Amino acid sequence: AQSVTQLGSHVSVSEGALVLLRCNYSSSVPPYLFWYVQYPNQGLQLLLKYTSAATLVKGINGFEAEFKKSETSFHLTKPSAHMSDAAEYFCAVSPSGNTGKLIFGQGTTLQVKP
Amino acid sequence: DGGITQSPKYLFRKEGQNVTLSCEQNLNHDAMYWYRQDPGQGLRLIYYSQIVNDFQKGDIAEGYSVSREKKESFPLTVTSAQKNPTAFYLCASCRADRVTEAFFGQGTRLTVV
């Protein structure tokens, strides 16, 4: 069965510092991977997705993620944190890509300090 | 603008009552999904529907029911059999013909009082 693990339920960085949110997955088939962001009492917004076209994926708001098959990881990074990046981030895996039947990680809350 | 509309945003229910959450999409997506979100647990799939008049149970379907009479609509009923219904409920939709992402509504926060 597929699963997703996000390391660290809370991450705190200073404004301007590197953001690194970790995601590891387990899958017996090549996965489709997604990162979503959620602001308080809001729905989820897609940041980026991996669909096997390129291992380094660029998303919105300056975020990017690298698919590393050997490490079964899909970590999310941003070179310089902004206060507006404070939110909850979810990593998710899809078995086939053309489905909203996603398996989510537990989520990581990002705090950005002035 | 195309999107997914969930209503109401906040909902209060007395114990023992059934309540229905609305989800409407105008994205012409075939597939629709209901997720439940609890703090620290991520999102868990309740029910999903890939075509009209057909739906399947997700991982936590007990105490919930759905219908899919129209492509645009996928209402979720939280029944009195759901032991712990207080949660944030998210509806999503997705195309089924190519690799794409799921689009989410803004959610409904249900509180049992």
PDB file of C-alpha atoms in Angstrom:
ATOM      1  CA  ALA A   1       0.000   0.000   0.000  1.00  0.00           C
ATOM      2  CA  GLN A   2       1.129   3.489  -0.731  1.00  0.00           C
ATOM      3  CA  SER A   3       1.900   5.892   2.087  1.00  0.00           C
ATOM      4  CA  VAL A   4       3.341   9.342   2.635  1.00  0.00           C
ATOM      5  CA  THR A   5       5.403  10.549   5.571  1.00  0.00           C
ATOM      6  CA  GLN A   6       6.113  14.179   6.260  1.00  0.00           C
ATOM      7  CA  LEU A   7       8.995  14.607   8.649  1.00  0.00           C
ATOM      8  CA  GLY A   8       8.254  17.303  11.188  1.00  0.00           C
ATOM      9  CA  SER A   9       4.746  18.461  12.010  1.00  0.00           C
ATOM     10  CA  HIS A  10       6.042  21.990  12.663  1.00  0.00           C
ATOM     11  CA  VAL A  11       8.878  23.840  10.985  1.00  0.00           C
ATOM     12  CA  SER A  12       9.967  27.328  11.978  1.00  0.00           C
ATOM     13  CA  VAL A  13      12.229  29.547   9.877  1.00  0.00           C
ATOM     14  CA  SER A  14      13.211  33.180   9.861  1.00  0.00           C
ATOM     15  CA  GLU A  15      12.052  35.456   7.090  1.00  0.00           C
ATOM     16  CA  GLY A  16      14.559  35.239   4.256  1.00  0.00           C
ATOM     17  CA  ALA A  17      15.852  31.817   5.291  1.00  0.00           C
ATOM     18  CA  LEU A  18      15.693  28.602   3.312  1.00  0.00           C
ATOM     19  CA  VAL A  19      12.483  26.592   3.595  1.00  0.00           C
ATOM     20  CA  LEU A  20      12.816  22.803   3.517  1.00  0.00           C
ATOM     21  CA  LEU A  21       9.776  20.592   4.076  1.00  0.00           C
ATOM     22  CA  ARG A  22      10.412  16.873   3.898  1.00  0.00           C
ATOM     23  CA  CYS A  23       8.263  14.228   2.266  1.00  0.00           C
ATOM     24  CA  ASN A  24       8.973  10.546   1.797  1.00  0.00           C
ATOM     25  CA  TYR A  25       6.679   8.142   0.050  1.00  0.00           C
ATOM     26  CA  SER A  26       6.333   4.436  -0.380  1.00  0.00           C
ATOM     27  CA  SER A  27       5.014   3.122  -3.636  1.00  0.00           C
ATOM     28  CA  SER A  28       5.374  -0.062  -5.601  1.00  0.00           C
ATOM     29  CA  VAL A  29       4.766   1.747  -8.870  1.00  0.00           C
ATOM     30  CA  PRO A  30       6.050   5.050 -10.216  1.00  0.00           C
ATOM     31  CA  PRO A  31       4.008   7.606  -8.309  1.00  0.00           C
ATOM     32  CA  TYR A  32       2.495  10.950  -9.079  1.00  0.00           C
ATOM     33  CA  LEU A  33       3.339  13.364  -6.296  1.00  0.00           C
ATOM     34  CA  PHE A  34       1.823  16.653  -5.236  1.00  0.00           C
ATOM     35  CA  TRP A  35       2.419  19.429  -2.760  1.00  0.00           C
ATOM     36  CA  TYR A  36      -0.564  21.429  -1.581  1.00  0.00           C
ATOM     37  CA  VAL A  37      -0.739  24.481   0.692  1.00  0.00           C
ATOM     38  CA  GLN A  38      -3.577  25.312   3.050  1.00  0.00           C
ATOM     39  CA  TYR A  39      -4.201  28.626   4.780  1.00  0.00           C
ATOM     40  CA  PRO A  40      -6.376  28.661   7.928  1.00  0.00           C
ATOM     41  CA  ASN A  41      -9.969  27.651   7.272  1.00  0.00           C
ATOM     42  CA  GLN A  42      -9.335  27.422   3.545  1.00  0.00           C
ATOM     43  CA  GLY A  43      -9.236  24.681   0.984  1.00  0.00           C
ATOM     44  CA  LEU A  44      -6.069  23.230  -0.515  1.00  0.00           C
ATOM     45  CA  GLN A  45      -4.179  24.967  -3.295  1.00  0.00           C
ATOM     46  CA  LEU A  46      -1.769  23.118  -5.537  1.00  0.00           C
ATOM     47  CA  LEU A  47       1.849  24.263  -5.270  1.00  0.00           C
ATOM     48  CA  LEU A  48       3.386  21.801  -7.708  1.00  0.00           C
ATOM     49  CA  LYS A  49       3.153  18.281  -9.061  1.00  0.00           C
ATOM     50  CA  TYR A  50       5.502  15.574 -10.272  1.00  0.00           C
ATOM     51  CA  THR A  51       4.231  13.571 -13.217  1.00  0.00           C
ATOM     52  CA  SER A  52       7.484  11.888 -14.345  1.00  0.00           C
ATOM     53  CA  ALA A  53       8.375  14.524 -16.932  1.00  0.00           C
ATOM     54  CA  ALA A  54      11.225  16.116 -14.964  1.00  0.00           C
ATOM     55  CA  THR A  55      12.688  15.342 -11.565  1.00  0.00           C
ATOM     56  CA  LEU A  56      13.007  19.000 -10.555  1.00  0.00           C
ATOM     57  CA  VAL A  57       9.600  20.583 -10.466  1.00  0.00           C
ATOM     58  CA  LYS A  58       8.964  24.301 -10.140  1.00  0.00           C
ATOM     59  CA  GLY A  59       5.732  25.530  -8.668  1.00  0.00           C
ATOM     60  CA  ILE A  60       4.001  28.706  -7.676  1.00  0.00           C
ATOM     61  CA  ASN A  61       5.261  31.308  -5.207  1.00  0.00           C
ATOM     62  CA  GLY A  62       8.915  30.336  -5.721  1.00  0.00           C
ATOM     63  CA  PHE A  63       8.593  26.775  -4.422  1.00  0.00           C
ATOM     64  CA  GLU A  64      10.215  23.793  -6.033  1.00  0.00           C
ATOM     65  CA  ALA A  65      10.620  20.095  -5.285  1.00  0.00           C
ATOM     66  CA  GLU A  66      12.962  17.385  -6.452  1.00  0.00           C
ATOM     67  CA  PHE A  67      11.873  13.810  -7.034  1.00  0.00           C
ATOM     68  CA  LYS A  68      14.567  11.391  -5.898  1.00  0.00           C
ATOM     69  CA  LYS A  69      13.607   7.838  -6.675  1.00  0.00           C
ATOM     70  CA  SER A  70      16.618   6.328  -4.884  1.00  0.00           C
ATOM     71  CA  GLU A  71      15.632   8.108  -1.682  1.00  0.00           C
ATOM     72  CA  THR A  72      11.842   7.863  -2.272  1.00  0.00           C
ATOM     73  CA  SER A  73      11.669  11.542  -1.430  1.00  0.00           C
ATOM     74  CA  PHE A  74       9.953  14.629  -2.755  1.00  0.00           C
ATOM     75  CA  HIS A  75      11.119  17.447  -0.504  1.00  0.00           C
ATOM     76  CA  LEU A  76       9.745  20.967  -0.950  1.00  0.00           C
ATOM     77  CA  THR A  77      12.099  23.938  -0.892  1.00  0.00           C
ATOM     78  CA  LYS A  78      12.071  27.686  -1.257  1.00  0.00           C
ATOM     79  CA  PRO A  79      15.278  29.738  -1.162  1.00  0.00           C
ATOM     80  CA  SER A  80      13.903  32.653   0.839  1.00  0.00           C
ATOM     81  CA  ALA A  81      10.879  32.500   3.139  1.00  0.00           C
ATOM     82  CA  HIS A  82       8.267  35.241   3.184  1.00  0.00           C
ATOM     83  CA  MET A  83       5.833  35.934   5.990  1.00  0.00           C
ATOM     84  CA  SER A  84       3.026  35.033   3.601  1.00  0.00           C
ATOM     85  CA  ASP A  85       4.407  31.480   3.327  1.00  0.00           C
ATOM     86  CA  ALA A  86       3.157  30.681   6.830  1.00  0.00           C
ATOM     87  CA  ALA A  87       0.600  27.929   6.289  1.00  0.00           C
ATOM     88  CA  GLU A  88       0.129  24.174   6.423  1.00  0.00           C
ATOM     89  CA  TYR A  89       1.698  22.101   3.682  1.00  0.00           C
ATOM     90  CA  PHE A  90       0.608  18.664   2.544  1.00  0.00           C
ATOM     91  CA  CYS A  91       2.451  16.142   0.448  1.00  0.00           C
ATOM     92  CA  ALA A  92       0.258  13.659  -1.407  1.00  0.00           C
ATOM     93  CA  VAL A  93       0.676  10.683  -3.700  1.00  0.00           C
ATOM     94  CA  SER A  94      -1.629   9.405  -6.402  1.00  0.00           C
ATOM     95  CA  PRO A  95      -1.435   5.890  -7.816  1.00  0.00           C
ATOM     96  CA  SER A  96      -2.294   6.866 -11.352  1.00  0.00           C
ATOM     97  CA  GLY A  97      -2.286  10.619 -11.708  1.00  0.00           C
ATOM     98  CA  ASN A  98      -5.720  11.005 -13.228  1.00  0.00           C
ATOM     99  CA  THR A  99      -7.527  10.749  -9.957  1.00  0.00           C
ATOM    100  CA  GLY A 100      -8.277  12.822  -6.909  1.00  0.00           C
ATOM    101  CA  LYS A 101      -8.022   9.698  -4.788  1.00  0.00           C
ATOM    102  CA  LEU A 102      -4.958  10.932  -2.973  1.00  0.00           C
ATOM    103  CA  ILE A 103      -3.002   9.635  -0.030  1.00  0.00           C
ATOM    104  CA  PHE A 104      -1.904  12.534   2.128  1.00  0.00           C
ATOM    105  CA  GLY A 105       0.862  13.011   4.598  1.00  0.00           C
ATOM    106  CA  GLN A 106       0.036  14.348   8.032  1.00  0.00           C
ATOM    107  CA  GLY A 107       0.911  17.892   7.095  1.00  0.00           C
ATOM    108  CA  THR A 108       3.644  20.312   8.157  1.00  0.00           C
ATOM    109  CA  THR A 109       2.869  23.688   9.638  1.00  0.00           C
ATOM    110  CA  LEU A 110       5.365  26.311   8.521  1.00  0.00           C
ATOM    111  CA  GLN A 111       5.965  29.240  10.827  1.00  0.00           C
ATOM    112  CA  VAL A 112       7.894  32.236   9.503  1.00  0.00           C
ATOM    113  CA  LYS A 113       9.442  34.526  12.093  1.00  0.00           C
ATOM    114  CA  PRO A 114      10.189  38.182  11.381  1.00  0.00           C
TER     115      PRO A 114
ATOM    116  CA  ASP B   1     -14.796  31.642 -13.004  1.00  0.00           C
ATOM    117  CA  GLY B   2     -14.702  27.863 -12.750  1.00  0.00           C
ATOM    118  CA  GLY B   3     -14.337  26.275  -9.372  1.00  0.00           C
ATOM    119  CA  ILE B   4     -15.769  24.223  -6.549  1.00  0.00           C
ATOM    120  CA  THR B   5     -18.274  25.704  -4.157  1.00  0.00           C
ATOM    121  CA  GLN B   6     -18.926  24.221  -0.754  1.00  0.00           C
ATOM    122  CA  SER B   7     -21.697  25.428   1.462  1.00  0.00           C
ATOM    123  CA  PRO B   8     -22.172  26.358   4.168  1.00  0.00           C
ATOM    124  CA  LYS B   9     -18.725  27.384   5.403  1.00  0.00           C
ATOM    125  CA  TYR B  10     -19.680  26.757   9.037  1.00  0.00           C
ATOM    126  CA  LEU B  11     -22.318  24.318  10.222  1.00  0.00           C
ATOM    127  CA  PHE B  12     -23.534  23.417  13.664  1.00  0.00           C
ATOM    128  CA  ARG B  13     -25.460  20.250  14.376  1.00  0.00           C
ATOM    129  CA  LYS B  14     -27.074  18.790  17.417  1.00  0.00           C
ATOM    130  CA  GLU B  15     -26.229  15.253  18.353  1.00  0.00           C
ATOM    131  CA  GLY B  16     -28.542  12.752  16.726  1.00  0.00           C
ATOM    132  CA  GLN B  17     -29.298  14.902  13.696  1.00  0.00           C
ATOM    133  CA  ASN B  18     -28.360  14.230  10.117  1.00  0.00           C
ATOM    134  CA  VAL B  19     -26.831  17.089   8.152  1.00  0.00           C
ATOM    135  CA  THR B  20     -26.007  17.502   4.471  1.00  0.00           C
ATOM    136  CA  LEU B  21     -22.975  19.341   3.122  1.00  0.00           C
ATOM    137  CA  SER B  22     -23.177  20.754  -0.371  1.00  0.00           C
ATOM    138  CA  CYS B  23     -20.511  20.562  -3.056  1.00  0.00           C
ATOM    139  CA  GLU B  24     -20.978  21.975  -6.548  1.00  0.00           C
ATOM    140  CA  GLN B  25     -18.417  22.257  -9.341  1.00  0.00           C
ATOM    141  CA  ASN B  26     -18.536  23.955 -12.741  1.00  0.00           C
ATOM    142  CA  LEU B  27     -15.218  22.588 -13.993  1.00  0.00           C
ATOM    143  CA  ASN B  28     -16.888  19.821 -16.002  1.00  0.00           C
ATOM    144  CA  HIS B  29     -14.926  17.256 -14.015  1.00  0.00           C
ATOM    145  CA  ASP B  30     -16.154  13.682 -14.024  1.00  0.00           C
ATOM    146  CA  ALA B  31     -14.761  12.697 -10.644  1.00  0.00           C
ATOM    147  CA  MET B  32     -15.586  14.152  -7.238  1.00  0.00           C
ATOM    148  CA  TYR B  33     -14.313  13.370  -3.759  1.00  0.00           C
ATOM    149  CA  TRP B  34     -15.028  14.032  -0.112  1.00  0.00           C
ATOM    150  CA  TYR B  35     -12.231  14.266   2.436  1.00  0.00           C
ATOM    151  CA  ARG B  36     -12.281  14.731   6.162  1.00  0.00           C
ATOM    152  CA  GLN B  37      -9.533  16.719   7.872  1.00  0.00           C
ATOM    153  CA  ASP B  38      -8.656  16.412  11.540  1.00  0.00           C
ATOM    154  CA  PRO B  39      -5.717  18.162  13.224  1.00  0.00           C
ATOM    155  CA  GLY B  40      -2.477  16.233  12.819  1.00  0.00           C
ATOM    156  CA  GLN B  41      -4.032  13.538  10.630  1.00  0.00           C
ATOM    157  CA  GLY B  42      -3.923  14.998   7.184  1.00  0.00           C
ATOM    158  CA  LEU B  43      -6.874  14.330   4.913  1.00  0.00           C
ATOM    159  CA  ARG B  44      -8.751  11.050   4.772  1.00  0.00           C
ATOM    160  CA  LEU B  45     -11.011   9.940   1.950  1.00  0.00           C
ATOM    161  CA  ILE B  46     -14.677   9.422   2.810  1.00  0.00           C
ATOM    162  CA  TYR B  47     -16.384   8.745  -0.533  1.00  0.00           C
ATOM    163  CA  TYR B  48     -15.674   9.317  -4.176  1.00  0.00           C
ATOM    164  CA  SER B  49     -17.542   9.222  -7.457  1.00  0.00           C
ATOM    165  CA  GLN B  50     -16.022   8.841 -10.894  1.00  0.00           C
ATOM    166  CA  ILE B  51     -19.235   9.047 -12.896  1.00  0.00           C
ATOM    167  CA  VAL B  52     -22.835  10.092 -12.348  1.00  0.00           C
ATOM    168  CA  ASN B  53     -24.981   7.634 -10.423  1.00  0.00           C
ATOM    169  CA  ASP B  54     -21.980   5.726  -9.150  1.00  0.00           C
ATOM    170  CA  PHE B  55     -19.832   6.145  -6.053  1.00  0.00           C
ATOM    171  CA  GLN B  56     -17.438   4.144  -3.906  1.00  0.00           C
ATOM    172  CA  LYS B  57     -16.490   4.097  -0.246  1.00  0.00           C
ATOM    173  CA  GLY B  58     -13.209   5.558   0.790  1.00  0.00           C
ATOM    174  CA  ASP B  59     -11.208   4.778   3.882  1.00  0.00           C
ATOM    175  CA  ILE B  60     -13.629   6.192   6.462  1.00  0.00           C
ATOM    176  CA  ALA B  61     -17.127   5.863   4.956  1.00  0.00           C
ATOM    177  CA  GLU B  62     -18.923   4.643   8.076  1.00  0.00           C
ATOM    178  CA  GLY B  63     -21.558   7.106   9.224  1.00  0.00           C
ATOM    179  CA  TYR B  64     -21.630   8.993   5.931  1.00  0.00           C
ATOM    180  CA  SER B  65     -23.691   8.777   2.755  1.00  0.00           C
ATOM    181  CA  VAL B  66     -23.509  10.441  -0.657  1.00  0.00           C
ATOM    182  CA  SER B  67     -25.384  10.747  -3.922  1.00  0.00           C
ATOM    183  CA  ARG B  68     -24.325  11.701  -7.424  1.00  0.00           C
ATOM    184  CA  GLU B  69     -27.423  12.488  -9.434  1.00  0.00           C
ATOM    185  CA  LYS B  70     -25.782  15.253 -11.450  1.00  0.00           C
ATOM    186  CA  LYS B  71     -22.265  15.666 -12.744  1.00  0.00           C
ATOM    187  CA  GLU B  72     -21.951  19.031 -11.019  1.00  0.00           C
ATOM    188  CA  SER B  73     -23.111  18.002  -7.565  1.00  0.00           C
ATOM    189  CA  PHE B  74     -21.881  15.576  -4.911  1.00  0.00           C
ATOM    190  CA  PRO B  75     -23.595  16.187  -1.547  1.00  0.00           C
ATOM    191  CA  LEU B  76     -22.377  14.481   1.611  1.00  0.00           C
ATOM    192  CA  THR B  77     -24.724  13.536   4.439  1.00  0.00           C
ATOM    193  CA  VAL B  78     -23.266  13.111   7.887  1.00  0.00           C
ATOM    194  CA  THR B  79     -25.620  10.773   9.695  1.00  0.00           C
ATOM    195  CA  SER B  80     -26.251  10.291  13.382  1.00  0.00           C
ATOM    196  CA  ALA B  81     -24.275   7.050  13.100  1.00  0.00           C
ATOM    197  CA  GLN B  82     -21.031   9.010  12.697  1.00  0.00           C
ATOM    198  CA  LYS B  83     -19.524   8.883  16.169  1.00  0.00           C
ATOM    199  CA  ASN B  84     -17.251  11.893  15.923  1.00  0.00           C
ATOM    200  CA  PRO B  85     -18.492  14.173  13.168  1.00  0.00           C
ATOM    201  CA  THR B  86     -16.824  17.406  14.271  1.00  0.00           C
ATOM    202  CA  ALA B  87     -14.219  18.077  11.576  1.00  0.00           C
ATOM    203  CA  PHE B  88     -13.326  20.119   8.510  1.00  0.00           C
ATOM    204  CA  TYR B  89     -14.777  18.610   5.339  1.00  0.00           C
ATOM    205  CA  LEU B  90     -13.237  19.215   1.928  1.00  0.00           C
ATOM    206  CA  CYS B  91     -14.705  18.428  -1.452  1.00  0.00           C
ATOM    207  CA  ALA B  92     -12.499  17.962  -4.509  1.00  0.00           C
ATOM    208  CA  SER B  93     -12.907  17.258  -8.189  1.00  0.00           C
ATOM    209  CA  CYS B  94     -10.627  15.987 -10.887  1.00  0.00           C
ATOM    210  CA  ARG B  95     -10.490  15.191 -14.576  1.00  0.00           C
ATOM    211  CA  ALA B  96     -10.311  11.504 -15.307  1.00  0.00           C
ATOM    212  CA  ASP B  97      -8.876  11.551 -18.817  1.00  0.00           C
ATOM    213  CA  ARG B  98      -5.328  12.706 -18.187  1.00  0.00           C
ATOM    214  CA  VAL B  99      -2.733  13.320 -15.521  1.00  0.00           C
ATOM    215  CA  THR B 100      -3.858  16.303 -13.565  1.00  0.00           C
ATOM    216  CA  GLU B 101      -4.383  17.568 -10.065  1.00  0.00           C
ATOM    217  CA  ALA B 102      -7.408  17.586  -7.792  1.00  0.00           C
ATOM    218  CA  PHE B 103      -9.082  20.945  -7.231  1.00  0.00           C
ATOM    219  CA  PHE B 104     -10.440  21.617  -3.771  1.00  0.00           C
ATOM    220  CA  GLY B 105     -13.311  23.650  -2.413  1.00  0.00           C
ATOM    221  CA  GLN B 106     -12.961  26.016   0.536  1.00  0.00           C
ATOM    222  CA  GLY B 107     -14.305  23.493   3.006  1.00  0.00           C
ATOM    223  CA  THR B 108     -17.119  23.220   5.529  1.00  0.00           C
ATOM    224  CA  ARG B 109     -16.385  23.198   9.228  1.00  0.00           C
ATOM    225  CA  LEU B 110     -18.925  21.036  11.021  1.00  0.00           C
ATOM    226  CA  THR B 111     -19.316  21.284  14.763  1.00  0.00           C
ATOM    227  CA  VAL B 112     -21.579  19.055  16.826  1.00  0.00           C
ATOM    228  CA  VAL B 113     -23.074  20.894  19.781  1.00  0.00           C
TER     229      VAL B 113
END
